[in-house]
């Protein structure tokens, strides 16, 4: 019986009422705003990531293009340097040729001076020979005149 008495004394249980007080409304709004904010942040973050990835791809492509352009310029510069090296070799060859020509000219000049001095000496010798011949002829004439 004790158990029945306890049941009789208790009030019947009421169904729980849904109460909307100020705290519940604020929490609901806060949850809704946080959800919307989270979705907005996620969408913005996804958009920013896509923009950064497209920017990164364009920068990488730009770097590839610049690298290709640099290599092309480097190749053209290398060709120019090769051409200049050939021209410098020609200049070096010309310098050698001019040096050899100057040495030859100096040798020829020395030989011409020696030849001139030899000619001058022979000229002097020829004058002496002519004088001797003239004296011999003169003496032969004088001897022929005396015999007559």
PDB file of C-alpha atoms in Angstrom:
ATOM      1  CA  UNK A   1       0.000   0.000   0.000  1.00  0.00           C
ATOM      2  CA  UNK A   2       2.709   2.368   0.530  1.00  0.00           C
ATOM      3  CA  UNK A   3       3.398   2.459  -3.057  1.00  0.00           C
ATOM      4  CA  UNK A   4      -0.162   3.404  -3.948  1.00  0.00           C
ATOM      5  CA  UNK A   5      -0.194   6.201  -1.474  1.00  0.00           C
ATOM      6  CA  UNK A   6       2.876   7.745  -3.070  1.00  0.00           C
ATOM      7  CA  UNK A   7       1.201   7.595  -6.427  1.00  0.00           C
ATOM      8  CA  UNK A   8      -1.915   9.213  -5.126  1.00  0.00           C
ATOM      9  CA  UNK A   9      -0.016  12.048  -3.567  1.00  0.00           C
ATOM     10  CA  UNK A  10       1.875  12.974  -6.639  1.00  0.00           C
ATOM     11  CA  UNK A  11       0.516  15.429  -9.062  1.00  0.00           C
ATOM     12  CA  UNK A  12       0.086  14.196 -12.564  1.00  0.00           C
ATOM     13  CA  UNK A  13       2.944  15.087 -14.892  1.00  0.00           C
ATOM     14  CA  UNK A  14       2.264  17.794 -17.374  1.00  0.00           C
ATOM     15  CA  UNK A  15       3.541  17.798 -20.886  1.00  0.00           C
ATOM     16  CA  UNK A  16       6.570  20.056 -21.291  1.00  0.00           C
ATOM     17  CA  UNK A  17       5.668  23.399 -22.698  1.00  0.00           C
ATOM     18  CA  UNK A  18       7.787  24.991 -25.401  1.00  0.00           C
ATOM     19  CA  UNK A  19       8.818  28.283 -23.962  1.00  0.00           C
ATOM     20  CA  UNK A  20      10.457  31.023 -25.910  1.00  0.00           C
ATOM     21  CA  UNK A  21      12.188  33.289 -23.599  1.00  0.00           C
ATOM     22  CA  UNK A  22      14.675  36.032 -24.522  1.00  0.00           C
ATOM     23  CA  UNK A  23      17.790  33.864 -23.984  1.00  0.00           C
ATOM     24  CA  UNK A  24      16.429  31.144 -26.265  1.00  0.00           C
ATOM     25  CA  UNK A  25      15.681  33.658 -29.010  1.00  0.00           C
ATOM     26  CA  UNK A  26      19.151  35.249 -28.684  1.00  0.00           C
ATOM     27  CA  UNK A  27      20.815  31.841 -28.782  1.00  0.00           C
ATOM     28  CA  UNK A  28      18.779  30.838 -31.834  1.00  0.00           C
ATOM     29  CA  UNK A  29      19.610  34.056 -33.657  1.00  0.00           C
ATOM     30  CA  UNK A  30      23.278  33.727 -32.660  1.00  0.00           C
ATOM     31  CA  UNK A  31      23.352  30.144 -33.942  1.00  0.00           C
ATOM     32  CA  UNK A  32      21.682  31.200 -37.187  1.00  0.00           C
ATOM     33  CA  UNK A  33      24.077  34.173 -37.654  1.00  0.00           C
ATOM     34  CA  UNK A  34      27.094  31.976 -36.881  1.00  0.00           C
ATOM     35  CA  UNK A  35      25.872  29.406 -39.401  1.00  0.00           C
ATOM     36  CA  UNK A  36      25.357  32.069 -42.072  1.00  0.00           C
ATOM     37  CA  UNK A  37      28.730  33.637 -41.176  1.00  0.00           C
ATOM     38  CA  UNK A  38      30.454  30.264 -41.383  1.00  0.00           C
ATOM     39  CA  UNK A  39      28.924  29.545 -44.799  1.00  0.00           C
ATOM     40  CA  UNK A  40      29.847  33.044 -45.989  1.00  0.00           C
ATOM     41  CA  UNK A  41      33.417  32.679 -44.753  1.00  0.00           C
ATOM     42  CA  UNK A  42      33.655  29.230 -46.362  1.00  0.00           C
ATOM     43  CA  UNK A  43      32.355  30.591 -49.707  1.00  0.00           C
ATOM     44  CA  UNK A  44      34.722  33.601 -49.553  1.00  0.00           C
ATOM     45  CA  UNK A  45      37.638  31.382 -48.604  1.00  0.00           C
ATOM     46  CA  UNK A  46      36.896  28.995 -51.485  1.00  0.00           C
ATOM     47  CA  UNK A  47      36.637  31.938 -53.908  1.00  0.00           C
ATOM     48  CA  UNK A  48      39.891  33.453 -52.592  1.00  0.00           C
ATOM     49  CA  UNK A  49      41.653  30.089 -52.897  1.00  0.00           C
ATOM     50  CA  UNK A  50      40.432  29.717 -56.487  1.00  0.00           C
ATOM     51  CA  UNK A  51      41.605  33.259 -57.279  1.00  0.00           C
ATOM     52  CA  UNK A  52      44.992  32.584 -55.690  1.00  0.00           C
ATOM     53  CA  UNK A  53      45.347  29.339 -57.620  1.00  0.00           C
ATOM     54  CA  UNK A  54      44.492  31.052 -60.902  1.00  0.00           C
ATOM     55  CA  UNK A  55      46.888  33.895 -60.018  1.00  0.00           C
ATOM     56  CA  UNK A  56      49.576  31.330 -59.179  1.00  0.00           C
ATOM     57  CA  UNK A  57      49.018  29.568 -62.516  1.00  0.00           C
ATOM     58  CA  UNK A  58      49.241  32.865 -64.389  1.00  0.00           C
ATOM     59  CA  UNK A  59      52.434  33.804 -62.504  1.00  0.00           C
ATOM     60  CA  UNK A  60      53.947  30.391 -63.221  1.00  0.00           C
ATOM     61  CA  UNK A  61      53.038  30.738 -66.900  1.00  0.00           C
ATOM     62  CA  UNK A  62      54.477  34.246 -66.929  1.00  0.00           C
ATOM     63  CA  UNK A  63      57.696  32.955 -65.354  1.00  0.00           C
ATOM     64  CA  UNK A  64      57.869  30.160 -67.923  1.00  0.00           C
ATOM     65  CA  UNK A  65      57.376  32.694 -70.708  1.00  0.00           C
ATOM     66  CA  UNK A  66      60.040  34.969 -69.249  1.00  0.00           C
ATOM     67  CA  UNK A  67      62.413  32.051 -68.837  1.00  0.00           C
ATOM     68  CA  UNK A  68      61.851  31.033 -72.459  1.00  0.00           C
ATOM     69  CA  UNK A  69      62.383  34.648 -73.542  1.00  0.00           C
ATOM     70  CA  UNK A  70      65.526  34.859 -71.409  1.00  0.00           C
ATOM     71  CA  UNK A  71      66.888  31.661 -72.905  1.00  0.00           C
ATOM     72  CA  UNK A  72      66.120  32.960 -76.391  1.00  0.00           C
ATOM     73  CA  UNK A  73      67.922  36.228 -75.625  1.00  0.00           C
ATOM     74  CA  UNK A  74      70.783  34.280 -74.087  1.00  0.00           C
ATOM     75  CA  UNK A  75      71.049  32.183 -77.251  1.00  0.00           C
ATOM     76  CA  UNK A  76      71.058  35.288 -79.453  1.00  0.00           C
ATOM     77  CA  UNK A  77      73.645  36.915 -77.195  1.00  0.00           C
ATOM     78  CA  UNK A  78      75.766  33.788 -77.379  1.00  0.00           C
ATOM     79  CA  UNK A  79      75.590  33.889 -81.177  1.00  0.00           C
ATOM     80  CA  UNK A  80      76.603  37.549 -81.130  1.00  0.00           C
ATOM     81  CA  UNK A  81      79.540  36.779 -78.859  1.00  0.00           C
ATOM     82  CA  UNK A  82      80.645  34.011 -81.205  1.00  0.00           C
ATOM     83  CA  UNK A  83      80.483  36.451 -84.119  1.00  0.00           C
ATOM     84  CA  UNK A  84      82.420  39.032 -82.126  1.00  0.00           C
ATOM     85  CA  UNK A  85      85.012  36.422 -81.179  1.00  0.00           C
ATOM     86  CA  UNK A  86      85.492  35.637 -84.865  1.00  0.00           C
ATOM     87  CA  UNK A  87      85.893  39.351 -85.609  1.00  0.00           C
ATOM     88  CA  UNK A  88      88.367  39.723 -82.739  1.00  0.00           C
ATOM     89  CA  UNK A  89      90.334  36.786 -84.104  1.00  0.00           C
ATOM     90  CA  UNK A  90      90.407  38.542 -87.471  1.00  0.00           C
ATOM     91  CA  UNK A  91      91.628  41.700 -85.756  1.00  0.00           C
ATOM     92  CA  UNK A  92      94.285  39.698 -83.914  1.00  0.00           C
ATOM     93  CA  UNK A  93      95.274  38.146 -87.244  1.00  0.00           C
ATOM     94  CA  UNK A  94      95.400  41.620 -88.802  1.00  0.00           C
ATOM     95  CA  UNK A  95      97.525  42.848 -85.907  1.00  0.00           C
ATOM     96  CA  UNK A  96      99.923  39.969 -86.502  1.00  0.00           C
ATOM     97  CA  UNK A  97      99.971  40.703 -90.220  1.00  0.00           C
ATOM     98  CA  UNK A  98     100.624  44.409 -89.621  1.00  0.00           C
ATOM     99  CA  UNK A  99     103.449  43.523 -87.237  1.00  0.00           C
ATOM    100  CA  UNK A 100     104.979  41.159 -89.790  1.00  0.00           C
ATOM    101  CA  UNK A 101     104.549  43.809 -92.503  1.00  0.00           C
ATOM    102  CA  UNK A 102     106.225  46.424 -90.315  1.00  0.00           C
ATOM    103  CA  UNK A 103     109.120  44.066 -89.674  1.00  0.00           C
ATOM    104  CA  UNK A 104     109.379  43.324 -93.391  1.00  0.00           C
ATOM    105  CA  UNK A 105     109.255  47.039 -94.167  1.00  0.00           C
ATOM    106  CA  UNK A 106     112.011  47.696 -91.638  1.00  0.00           C
ATOM    107  CA  UNK A 107     114.105  44.907 -93.177  1.00  0.00           C
ATOM    108  CA  UNK A 108     113.448  46.230 -96.697  1.00  0.00           C
ATOM    109  CA  UNK A 109     114.307  49.776 -95.571  1.00  0.00           C
ATOM    110  CA  UNK A 110     117.594  48.532 -94.111  1.00  0.00           C
ATOM    111  CA  UNK A 111     118.327  46.595 -97.312  1.00  0.00           C
ATOM    112  CA  UNK A 112     117.567  49.690 -99.438  1.00  0.00           C
ATOM    113  CA  UNK A 113     119.905  51.811 -97.273  1.00  0.00           C
ATOM    114  CA  UNK A 114     122.628  49.175 -97.636  1.00  0.00           C
ATOM    115  CA  UNK A 115     122.000  49.115-101.388  1.00  0.00           C
ATOM    116  CA  UNK A 116     122.211  52.909-101.525  1.00  0.00           C
ATOM    117  CA  UNK A 117     125.498  52.894 -99.658  1.00  0.00           C
ATOM    118  CA  UNK A 118     126.821  50.183-102.003  1.00  0.00           C
ATOM    119  CA  UNK A 119     125.681  52.199-105.020  1.00  0.00           C
ATOM    120  CA  UNK A 120     127.332  55.296-103.605  1.00  0.00           C
ATOM    121  CA  UNK A 121     130.530  53.323-103.053  1.00  0.00           C
ATOM    122  CA  UNK A 122     130.358  51.898-106.594  1.00  0.00           C
ATOM    123  CA  UNK A 123     129.614  55.346-107.935  1.00  0.00           C
ATOM    124  CA  UNK A 124     132.753  56.594-106.229  1.00  0.00           C
ATOM    125  CA  UNK A 125     134.693  53.607-107.567  1.00  0.00           C
ATOM    126  CA  UNK A 126     133.328  54.246-111.074  1.00  0.00           C
ATOM    127  CA  UNK A 127     134.472  57.874-110.867  1.00  0.00           C
ATOM    128  CA  UNK A 128     137.923  56.703-109.885  1.00  0.00           C
ATOM    129  CA  UNK A 129     137.946  54.141-112.732  1.00  0.00           C
ATOM    130  CA  UNK A 130     136.776  56.836-115.181  1.00  0.00           C
ATOM    131  CA  UNK A 131     139.517  59.189-114.026  1.00  0.00           C
ATOM    132  CA  UNK A 132     142.080  56.426-114.422  1.00  0.00           C
ATOM    133  CA  UNK A 133     140.754  55.614-117.892  1.00  0.00           C
ATOM    134  CA  UNK A 134     140.818  59.284-118.825  1.00  0.00           C
ATOM    135  CA  UNK A 135     144.412  59.552-117.632  1.00  0.00           C
ATOM    136  CA  UNK A 136     145.376  56.442-119.570  1.00  0.00           C
ATOM    137  CA  UNK A 137     143.678  57.799-122.691  1.00  0.00           C
ATOM    138  CA  UNK A 138     145.317  61.153-122.166  1.00  0.00           C
ATOM    139  CA  UNK A 139     148.702  59.547-121.712  1.00  0.00           C
ATOM    140  CA  UNK A 140     148.169  57.412-124.812  1.00  0.00           C
ATOM    141  CA  UNK A 141     147.240  60.537-126.788  1.00  0.00           C
ATOM    142  CA  UNK A 142     150.247  62.377-125.469  1.00  0.00           C
ATOM    143  CA  UNK A 143     152.435  59.399-126.315  1.00  0.00           C
ATOM    144  CA  UNK A 144     150.964  59.206-129.827  1.00  0.00           C
ATOM    145  CA  UNK A 145     151.527  62.894-130.366  1.00  0.00           C
ATOM    146  CA  UNK A 146     155.114  62.660-129.174  1.00  0.00           C
ATOM    147  CA  UNK A 147     155.854  59.825-131.566  1.00  0.00           C
ATOM    148  CA  UNK A 148     154.771  61.783-134.461  1.00  0.00           C
TER     149      UNK A 148
END
